[in-house]
Short mmCIF file of C-alpha atoms and ligand atoms in Angstrom, two decimals:
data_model
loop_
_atom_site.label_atom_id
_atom_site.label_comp_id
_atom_site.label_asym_id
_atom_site.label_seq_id
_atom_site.Cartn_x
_atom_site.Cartn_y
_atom_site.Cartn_z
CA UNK A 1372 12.22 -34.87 -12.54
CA UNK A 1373 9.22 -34.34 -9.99
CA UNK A 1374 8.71 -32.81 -6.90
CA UNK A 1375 7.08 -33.15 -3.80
CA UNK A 1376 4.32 -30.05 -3.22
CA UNK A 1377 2.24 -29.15 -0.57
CA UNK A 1378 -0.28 -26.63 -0.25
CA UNK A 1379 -0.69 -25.15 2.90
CA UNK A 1380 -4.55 -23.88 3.60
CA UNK A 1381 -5.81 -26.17 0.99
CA UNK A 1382 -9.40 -25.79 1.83
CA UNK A 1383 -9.83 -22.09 1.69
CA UNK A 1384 -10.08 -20.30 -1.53
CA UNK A 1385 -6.90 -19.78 -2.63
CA UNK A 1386 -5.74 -22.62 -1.66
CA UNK A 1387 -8.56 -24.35 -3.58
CA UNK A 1388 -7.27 -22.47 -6.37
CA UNK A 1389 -3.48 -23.36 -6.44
CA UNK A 1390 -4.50 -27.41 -6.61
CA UNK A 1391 -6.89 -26.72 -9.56
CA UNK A 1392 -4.01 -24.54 -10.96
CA UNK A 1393 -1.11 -26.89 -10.14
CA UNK A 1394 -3.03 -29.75 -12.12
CA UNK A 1395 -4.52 -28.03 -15.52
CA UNK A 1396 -0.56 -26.26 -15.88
CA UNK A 1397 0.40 -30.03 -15.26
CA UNK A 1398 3.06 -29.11 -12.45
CA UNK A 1399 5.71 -31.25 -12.95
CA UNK A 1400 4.91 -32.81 -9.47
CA UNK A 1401 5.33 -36.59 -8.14
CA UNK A 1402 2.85 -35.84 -5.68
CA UNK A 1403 0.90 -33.32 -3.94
CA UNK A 1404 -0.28 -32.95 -0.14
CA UNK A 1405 -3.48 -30.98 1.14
CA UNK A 1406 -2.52 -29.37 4.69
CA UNK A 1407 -5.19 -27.17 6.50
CA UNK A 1408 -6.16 -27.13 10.28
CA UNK A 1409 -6.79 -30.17 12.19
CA UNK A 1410 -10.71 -29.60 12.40
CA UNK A 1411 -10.36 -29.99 8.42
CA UNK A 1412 -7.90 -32.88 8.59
CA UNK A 1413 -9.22 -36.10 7.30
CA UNK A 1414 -12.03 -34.17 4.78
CA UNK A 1415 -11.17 -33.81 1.16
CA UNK A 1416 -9.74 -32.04 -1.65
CA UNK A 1417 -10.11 -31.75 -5.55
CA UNK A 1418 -7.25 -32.03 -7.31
CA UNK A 1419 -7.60 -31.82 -11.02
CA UNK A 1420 -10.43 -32.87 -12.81
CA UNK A 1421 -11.13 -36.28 -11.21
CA UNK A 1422 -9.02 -36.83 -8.46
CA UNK A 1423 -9.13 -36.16 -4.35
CA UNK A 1424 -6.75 -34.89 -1.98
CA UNK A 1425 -7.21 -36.74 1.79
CA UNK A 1426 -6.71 -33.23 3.87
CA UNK A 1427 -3.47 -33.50 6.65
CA UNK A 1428 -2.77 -31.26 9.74
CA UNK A 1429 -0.37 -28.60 9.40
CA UNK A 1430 0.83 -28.63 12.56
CA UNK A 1431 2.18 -32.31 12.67
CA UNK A 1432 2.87 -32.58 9.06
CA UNK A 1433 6.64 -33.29 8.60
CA UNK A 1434 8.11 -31.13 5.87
CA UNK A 1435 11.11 -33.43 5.55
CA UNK A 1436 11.30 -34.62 1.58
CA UNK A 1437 8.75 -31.98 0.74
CA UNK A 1438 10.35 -29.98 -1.88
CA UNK A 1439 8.07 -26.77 -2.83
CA UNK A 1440 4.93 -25.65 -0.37
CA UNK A 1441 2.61 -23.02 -1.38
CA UNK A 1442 1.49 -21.41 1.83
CA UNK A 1443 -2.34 -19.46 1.61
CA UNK A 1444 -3.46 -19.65 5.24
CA UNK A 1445 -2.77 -16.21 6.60
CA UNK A 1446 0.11 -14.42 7.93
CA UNK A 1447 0.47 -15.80 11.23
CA UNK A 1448 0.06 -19.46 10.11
CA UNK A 1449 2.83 -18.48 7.34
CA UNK A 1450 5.20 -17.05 9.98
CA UNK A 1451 5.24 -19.81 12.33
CA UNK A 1452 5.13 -22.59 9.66
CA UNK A 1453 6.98 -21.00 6.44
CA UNK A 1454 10.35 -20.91 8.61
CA UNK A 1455 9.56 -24.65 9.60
CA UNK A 1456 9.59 -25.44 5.81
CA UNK A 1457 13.00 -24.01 5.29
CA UNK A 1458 15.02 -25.38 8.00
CA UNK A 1459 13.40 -28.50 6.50
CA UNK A 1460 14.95 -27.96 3.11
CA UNK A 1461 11.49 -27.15 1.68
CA UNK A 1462 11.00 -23.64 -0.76
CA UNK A 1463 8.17 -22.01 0.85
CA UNK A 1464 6.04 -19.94 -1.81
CA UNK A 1465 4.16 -17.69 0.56
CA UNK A 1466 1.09 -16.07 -0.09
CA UNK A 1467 0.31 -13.98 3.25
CA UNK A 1468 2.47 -10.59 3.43
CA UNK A 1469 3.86 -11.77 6.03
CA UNK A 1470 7.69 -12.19 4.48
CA UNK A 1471 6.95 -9.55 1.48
CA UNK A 1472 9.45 -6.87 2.40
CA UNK A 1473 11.70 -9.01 4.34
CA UNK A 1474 14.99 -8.04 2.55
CA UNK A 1475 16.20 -11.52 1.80
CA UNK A 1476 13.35 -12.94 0.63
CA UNK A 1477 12.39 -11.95 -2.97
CA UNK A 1478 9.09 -10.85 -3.91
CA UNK A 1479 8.36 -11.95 -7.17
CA UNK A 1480 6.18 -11.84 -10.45
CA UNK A 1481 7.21 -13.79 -12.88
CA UNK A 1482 6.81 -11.97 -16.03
CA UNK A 1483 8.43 -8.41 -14.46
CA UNK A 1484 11.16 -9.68 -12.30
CA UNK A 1485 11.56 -13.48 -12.66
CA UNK A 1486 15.13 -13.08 -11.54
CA UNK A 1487 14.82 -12.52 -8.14
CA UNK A 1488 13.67 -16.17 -7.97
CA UNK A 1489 17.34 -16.77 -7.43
CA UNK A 1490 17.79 -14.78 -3.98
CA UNK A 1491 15.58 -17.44 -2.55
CA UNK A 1492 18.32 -19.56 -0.70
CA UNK A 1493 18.96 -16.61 1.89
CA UNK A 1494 15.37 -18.01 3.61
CA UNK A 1495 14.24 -20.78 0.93
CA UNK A 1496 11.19 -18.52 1.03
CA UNK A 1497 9.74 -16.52 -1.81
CA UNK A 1498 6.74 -13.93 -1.25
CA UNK A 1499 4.05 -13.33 -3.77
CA UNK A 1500 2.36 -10.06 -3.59
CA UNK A 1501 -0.53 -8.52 -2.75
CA UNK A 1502 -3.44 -9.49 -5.32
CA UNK A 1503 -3.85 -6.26 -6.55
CA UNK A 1504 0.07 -5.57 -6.78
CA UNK A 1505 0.41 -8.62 -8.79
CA UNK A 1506 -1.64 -7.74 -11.44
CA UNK A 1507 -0.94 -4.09 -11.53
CA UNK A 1508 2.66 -4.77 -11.98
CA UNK A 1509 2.22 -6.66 -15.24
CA UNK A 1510 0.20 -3.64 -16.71
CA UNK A 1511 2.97 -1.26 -15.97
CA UNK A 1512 5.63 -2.97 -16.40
CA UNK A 1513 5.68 -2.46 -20.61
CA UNK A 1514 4.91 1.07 -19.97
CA UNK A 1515 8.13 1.02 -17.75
CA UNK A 1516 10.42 0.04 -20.29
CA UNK A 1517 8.98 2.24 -22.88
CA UNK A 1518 8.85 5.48 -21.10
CA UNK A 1519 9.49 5.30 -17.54
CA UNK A 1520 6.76 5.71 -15.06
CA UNK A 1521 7.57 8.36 -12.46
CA UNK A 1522 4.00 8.70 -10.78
CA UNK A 1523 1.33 6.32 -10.43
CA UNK A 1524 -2.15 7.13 -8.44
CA UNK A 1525 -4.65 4.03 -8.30
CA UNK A 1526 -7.78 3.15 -7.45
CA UNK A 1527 -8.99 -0.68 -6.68
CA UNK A 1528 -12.17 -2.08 -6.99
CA UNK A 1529 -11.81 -5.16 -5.22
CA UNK A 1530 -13.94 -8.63 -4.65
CA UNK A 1531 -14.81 -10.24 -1.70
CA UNK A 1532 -12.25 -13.18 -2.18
CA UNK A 1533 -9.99 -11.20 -1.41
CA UNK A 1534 -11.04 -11.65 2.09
CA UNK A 1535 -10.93 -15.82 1.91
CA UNK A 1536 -13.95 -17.87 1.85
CA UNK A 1537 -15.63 -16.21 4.73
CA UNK A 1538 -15.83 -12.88 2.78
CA UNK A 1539 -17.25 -14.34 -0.65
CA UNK A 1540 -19.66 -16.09 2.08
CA UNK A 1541 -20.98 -12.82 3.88
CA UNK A 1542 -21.71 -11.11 0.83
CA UNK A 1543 -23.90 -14.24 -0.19
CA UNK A 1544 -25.36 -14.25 3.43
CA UNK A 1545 -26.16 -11.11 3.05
CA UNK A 1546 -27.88 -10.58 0.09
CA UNK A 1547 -30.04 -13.30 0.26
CA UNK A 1548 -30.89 -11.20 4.31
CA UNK A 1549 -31.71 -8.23 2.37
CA UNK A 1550 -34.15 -10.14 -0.29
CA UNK A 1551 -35.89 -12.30 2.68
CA UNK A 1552 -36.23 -9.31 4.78
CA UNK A 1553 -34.04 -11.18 7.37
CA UNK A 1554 -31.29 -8.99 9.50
CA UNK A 1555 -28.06 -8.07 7.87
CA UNK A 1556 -24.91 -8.93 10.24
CA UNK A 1557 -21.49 -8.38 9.41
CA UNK A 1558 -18.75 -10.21 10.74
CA UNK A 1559 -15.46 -10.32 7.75
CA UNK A 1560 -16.49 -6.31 6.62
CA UNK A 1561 -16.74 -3.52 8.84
CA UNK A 1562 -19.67 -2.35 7.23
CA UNK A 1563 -22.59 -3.95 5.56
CA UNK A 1564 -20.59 -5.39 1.46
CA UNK A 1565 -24.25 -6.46 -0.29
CA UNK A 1566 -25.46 -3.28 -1.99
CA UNK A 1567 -22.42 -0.84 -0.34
CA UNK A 1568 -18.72 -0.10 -1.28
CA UNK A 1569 -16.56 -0.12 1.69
CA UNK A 1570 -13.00 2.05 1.16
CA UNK A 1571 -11.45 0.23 3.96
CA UNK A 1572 -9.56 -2.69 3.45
CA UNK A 1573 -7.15 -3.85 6.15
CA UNK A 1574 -5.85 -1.87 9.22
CA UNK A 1575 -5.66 2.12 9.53
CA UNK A 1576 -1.88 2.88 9.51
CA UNK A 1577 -0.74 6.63 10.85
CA UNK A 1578 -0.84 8.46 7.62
CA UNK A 1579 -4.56 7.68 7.07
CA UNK A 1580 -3.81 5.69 4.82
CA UNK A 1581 -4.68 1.33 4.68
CA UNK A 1582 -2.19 -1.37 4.78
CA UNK A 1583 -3.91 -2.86 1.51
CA UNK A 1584 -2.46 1.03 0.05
CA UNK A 1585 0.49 0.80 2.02
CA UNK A 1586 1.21 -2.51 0.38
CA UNK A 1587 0.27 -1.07 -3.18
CA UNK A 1588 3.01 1.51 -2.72
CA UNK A 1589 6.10 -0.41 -1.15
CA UNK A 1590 5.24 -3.74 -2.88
CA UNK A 1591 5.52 -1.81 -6.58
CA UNK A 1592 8.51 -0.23 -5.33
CA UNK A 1593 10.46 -3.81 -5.19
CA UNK A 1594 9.21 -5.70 -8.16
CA UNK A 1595 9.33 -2.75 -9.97
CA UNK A 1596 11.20 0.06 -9.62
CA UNK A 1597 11.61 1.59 -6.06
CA UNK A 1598 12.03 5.62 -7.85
CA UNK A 1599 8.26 5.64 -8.89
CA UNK A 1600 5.58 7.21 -6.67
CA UNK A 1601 2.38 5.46 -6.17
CA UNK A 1602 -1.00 6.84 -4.47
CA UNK A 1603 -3.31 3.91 -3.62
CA UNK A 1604 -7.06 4.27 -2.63
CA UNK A 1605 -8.55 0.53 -2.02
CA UNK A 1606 -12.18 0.03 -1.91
CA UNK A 1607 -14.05 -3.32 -1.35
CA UNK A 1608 -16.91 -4.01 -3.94
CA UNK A 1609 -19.75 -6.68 -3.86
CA UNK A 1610 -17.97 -8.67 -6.67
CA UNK A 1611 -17.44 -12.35 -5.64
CA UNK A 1612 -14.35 -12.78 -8.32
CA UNK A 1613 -11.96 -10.57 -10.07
CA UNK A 1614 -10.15 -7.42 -9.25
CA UNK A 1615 -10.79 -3.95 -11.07
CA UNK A 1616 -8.41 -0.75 -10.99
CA UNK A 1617 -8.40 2.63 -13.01
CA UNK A 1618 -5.06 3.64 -12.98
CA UNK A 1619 -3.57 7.05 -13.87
CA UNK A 1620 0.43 7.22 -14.85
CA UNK A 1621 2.98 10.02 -15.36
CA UNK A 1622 6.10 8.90 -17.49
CA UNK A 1623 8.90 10.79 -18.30
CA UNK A 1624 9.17 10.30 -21.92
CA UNK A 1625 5.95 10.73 -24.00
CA UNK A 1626 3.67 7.79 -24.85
CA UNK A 1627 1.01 7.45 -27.19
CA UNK A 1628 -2.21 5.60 -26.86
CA UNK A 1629 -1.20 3.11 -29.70
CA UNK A 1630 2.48 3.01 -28.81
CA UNK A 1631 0.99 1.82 -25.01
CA UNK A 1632 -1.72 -0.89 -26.49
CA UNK A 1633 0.93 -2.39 -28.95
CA UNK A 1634 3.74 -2.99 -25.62
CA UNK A 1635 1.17 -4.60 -23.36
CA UNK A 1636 -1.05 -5.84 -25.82
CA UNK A 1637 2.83 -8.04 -26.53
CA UNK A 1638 3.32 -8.74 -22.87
CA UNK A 1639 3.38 -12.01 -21.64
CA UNK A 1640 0.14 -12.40 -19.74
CA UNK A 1641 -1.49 -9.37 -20.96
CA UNK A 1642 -4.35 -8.90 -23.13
CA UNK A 1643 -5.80 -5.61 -24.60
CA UNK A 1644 -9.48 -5.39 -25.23
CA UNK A 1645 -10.14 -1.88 -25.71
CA UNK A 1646 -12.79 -1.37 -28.81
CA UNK A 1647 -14.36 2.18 -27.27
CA UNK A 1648 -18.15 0.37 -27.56
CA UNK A 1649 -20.39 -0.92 -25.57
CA UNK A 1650 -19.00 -4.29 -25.12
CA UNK A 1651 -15.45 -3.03 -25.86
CA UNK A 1652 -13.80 -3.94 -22.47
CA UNK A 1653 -13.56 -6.72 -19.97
CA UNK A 1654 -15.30 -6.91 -16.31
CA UNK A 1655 -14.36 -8.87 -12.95
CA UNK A 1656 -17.54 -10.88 -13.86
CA UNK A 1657 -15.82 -12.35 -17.27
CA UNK A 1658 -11.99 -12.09 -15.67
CA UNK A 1659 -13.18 -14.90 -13.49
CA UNK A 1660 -11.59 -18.24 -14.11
CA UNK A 1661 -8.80 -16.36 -16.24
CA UNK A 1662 -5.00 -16.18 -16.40
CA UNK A 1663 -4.80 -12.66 -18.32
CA UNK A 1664 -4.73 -9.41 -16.75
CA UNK A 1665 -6.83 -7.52 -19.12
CA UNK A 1666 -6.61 -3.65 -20.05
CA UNK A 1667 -9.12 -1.73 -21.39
CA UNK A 1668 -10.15 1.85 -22.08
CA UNK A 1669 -6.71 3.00 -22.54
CA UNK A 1670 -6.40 6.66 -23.11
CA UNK A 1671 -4.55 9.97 -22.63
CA UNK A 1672 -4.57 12.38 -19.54
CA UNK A 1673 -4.74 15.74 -20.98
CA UNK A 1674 -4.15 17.23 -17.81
CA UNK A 1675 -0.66 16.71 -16.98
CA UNK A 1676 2.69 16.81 -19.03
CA UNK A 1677 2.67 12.79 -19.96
CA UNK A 1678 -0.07 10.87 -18.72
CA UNK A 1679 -1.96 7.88 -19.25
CA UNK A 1680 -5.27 6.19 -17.97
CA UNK A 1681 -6.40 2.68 -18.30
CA UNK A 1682 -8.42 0.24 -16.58
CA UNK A 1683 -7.24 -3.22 -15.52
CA UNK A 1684 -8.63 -6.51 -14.59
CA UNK A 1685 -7.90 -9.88 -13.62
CA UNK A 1686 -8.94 -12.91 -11.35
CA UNK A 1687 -7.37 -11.88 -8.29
CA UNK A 1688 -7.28 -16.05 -6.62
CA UNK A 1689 -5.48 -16.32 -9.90
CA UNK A 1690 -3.23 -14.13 -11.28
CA UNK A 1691 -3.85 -12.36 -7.96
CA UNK A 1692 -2.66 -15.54 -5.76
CA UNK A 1693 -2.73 -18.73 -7.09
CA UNK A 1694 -1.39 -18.72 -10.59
CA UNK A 1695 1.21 -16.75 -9.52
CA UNK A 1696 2.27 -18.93 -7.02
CA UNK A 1697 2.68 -21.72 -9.21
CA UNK A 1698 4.45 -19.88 -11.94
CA UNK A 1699 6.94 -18.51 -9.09
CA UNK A 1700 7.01 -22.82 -8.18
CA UNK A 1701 7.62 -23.07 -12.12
CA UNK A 1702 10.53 -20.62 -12.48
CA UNK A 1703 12.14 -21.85 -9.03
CA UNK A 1704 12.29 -25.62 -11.07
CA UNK A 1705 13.11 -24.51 -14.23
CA UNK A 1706 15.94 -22.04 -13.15
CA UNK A 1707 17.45 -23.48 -9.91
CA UNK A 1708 16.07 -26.69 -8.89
CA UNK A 1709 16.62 -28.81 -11.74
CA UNK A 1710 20.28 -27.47 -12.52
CA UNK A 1711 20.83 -28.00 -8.83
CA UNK A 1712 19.98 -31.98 -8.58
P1 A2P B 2669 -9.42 -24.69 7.59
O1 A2P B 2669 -10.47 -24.77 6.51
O2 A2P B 2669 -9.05 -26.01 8.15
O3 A2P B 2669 -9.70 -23.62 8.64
P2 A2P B 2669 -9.51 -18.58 3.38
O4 A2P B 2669 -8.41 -17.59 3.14
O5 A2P B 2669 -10.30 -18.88 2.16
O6 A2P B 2669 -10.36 -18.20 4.54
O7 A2P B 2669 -8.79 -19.96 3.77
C1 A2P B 2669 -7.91 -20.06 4.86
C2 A2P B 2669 -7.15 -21.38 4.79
O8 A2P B 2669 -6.21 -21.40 5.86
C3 A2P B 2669 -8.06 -22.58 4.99
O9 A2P B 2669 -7.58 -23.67 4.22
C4 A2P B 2669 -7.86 -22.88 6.46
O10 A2P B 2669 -8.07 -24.22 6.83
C5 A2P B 2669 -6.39 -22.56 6.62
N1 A2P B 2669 -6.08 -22.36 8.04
C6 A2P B 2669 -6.62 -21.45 8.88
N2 A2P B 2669 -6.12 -21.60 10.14
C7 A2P B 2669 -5.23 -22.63 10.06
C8 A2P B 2669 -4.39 -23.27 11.00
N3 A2P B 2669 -4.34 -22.89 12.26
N4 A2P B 2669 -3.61 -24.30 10.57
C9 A2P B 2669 -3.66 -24.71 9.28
N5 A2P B 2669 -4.44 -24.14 8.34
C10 A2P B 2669 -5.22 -23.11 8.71
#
């Protein structure tokens, strides 16, 4: 059986991302729409390795007979149009954290909690998480099961696509200002992202603390396990691809080294490279383009009762976004829509 799929904010990164994804996984679909705002209507698309995508406006596109749409356009654009899906009878897949901790609408990864895929009919929307939730919560999720994680304190090293095109733009604006001596604006970071770190990513909420850490916290509580603690400090880096994170974990039952490698190194969608040498780990730069999340330097934390420290990366517009988008779209086929028709 196929399916009708649209991908809402088709021209942007992301979005750029889920048709290249949808066609090398070879998404069961019959065939696939490009939506985007008007000024992009009528431009086009890649989709797969030799085929283009005519670009249609969102806002008159009729979502009647569409059954799946993967929505990357930003939260507002997701909140007016991901309700306009639904009522249409369309599953909206939505990218923005716009619906994430909406109670009746599940917020999914398929490899921890694939299950939740079946709450969807209470809004026929699905949220994916934040791009440095998503890949977090397939590194700890093996460590869960083994020896339960009670505290978790993070820190993110994250690329400009994060921020859409726009962002991985500024940074390549910016650098090529600094080496022709040009002036240095910034418009998508608050401060200057060639050359700099910036620990600021979203708004300031009254704690002190970012949404981006906010997210961390409450978005691991729901795919995961809503009894562990998590303390999130997320920093912008001038990486165009691929999201890095040294994480530190308390569990409540001991856990070796080995015992940790050999559960996530089994994980579906997890890959251990962790050969204490000078090439022995894995960087945004080679994540880029990936599926994996990839762990390295794995080791104890000799100062508290049961800790652990590793590092973690993957290709946040794909594990991050994209490629989990489409493997939410996969399970939502596999496990409901096909036994429904
Ligand atoms: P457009 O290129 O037409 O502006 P990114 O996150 O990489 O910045 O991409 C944002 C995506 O969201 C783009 O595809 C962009 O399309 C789309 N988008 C932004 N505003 C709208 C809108 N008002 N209606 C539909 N799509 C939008």
């Amino acid at each position: 059986m196929g399916y009708k799929v649209a991908v809402v904010g088709a021209t942007g990164a992301v979005g750029r991302e889920m048709l290249t994804t949808l066609a090398e996984r070879d998404f069961p679909a019959t065939e696939v729409v490009a939506l985007a705002s008007e000024k992009s209507a009528g431009t086009e698309v890649s989709y797969g390795e030799d085929k283009t995508l005519k670009v249609q406006n969102l806002a008159t596109y009729d979502f009647k007979g569409t059954d799946i749409a993967l929505f990357s356009a930003g939260g507002s654009i997701s909140e007016k149009y991901a309700p306009i899906a639904a009522a249409a009878g369309c599953v909206a897949i939505d990218n923005s954290s716009h619906f994430r901790m909406d109670p009746d609408v599940p917020l999914v990864v398929p490899e921890v909690n694939a299950d939740a895929v079946s709450r969807y009919g209470k809004r026929n929307i699905i949220a994916n998480p934040n791009c440095s939730t998503a890949q977090l919560v397939v590194a700890l999720k093996p460590l869960h099961d083994l020896a339960k994680i009670k505290r978790v304190v993070v820190s993110t090293y994250q690329s400009v696509s994060g921020a859409g095109k726009e962002g991985m733009d500024e940074l390549f604006s910016q650098t090529r200002a600094i080496y022709v001596n040009d002036p240095v604006e910034n418009t998508q970071f608050t401060k200057q992202i060639a050359f700099n770190v910036i620990p600021h990513i979203d708004k300031f909420m009254d704690d002190g603390a970012t949404k981006e850490e906010w997210k961390m916290t409450s978005e691991v509580k729901k795919i995961l396990d809503p009894a562990i603690e998590l303390v999130a400090m997320c920093v912008r880096v001038p990486v165009f691809i691929g999201h890095a994170e040294s994480v530190f974990i308390e569990t409540e039952k001991p856990l070796s080294v080995e015992e940790a490698r050999d559960a996530m190194q089994d994980f579906p969608g997890l890959v251990v490279v962790d050969h204490r040498a000078d090439e022995g780990y894995v960087t945004p730069h080679e994540c880029a383009g990936e599926d994996a999340v990839y762990v390295s330097r794995v080791r104890q934390d000799p100062t508290v009762k049961n800790g652990l420290i590793f590092w973690c990366v993957s290709d946040n517009l794909r594990k991050g976004a994209a490629l989990n988008a489409v493997q939410i779209a996969e399970t939502l086929v596999k496990n409901h829509l096909e036994k429904a028709a």
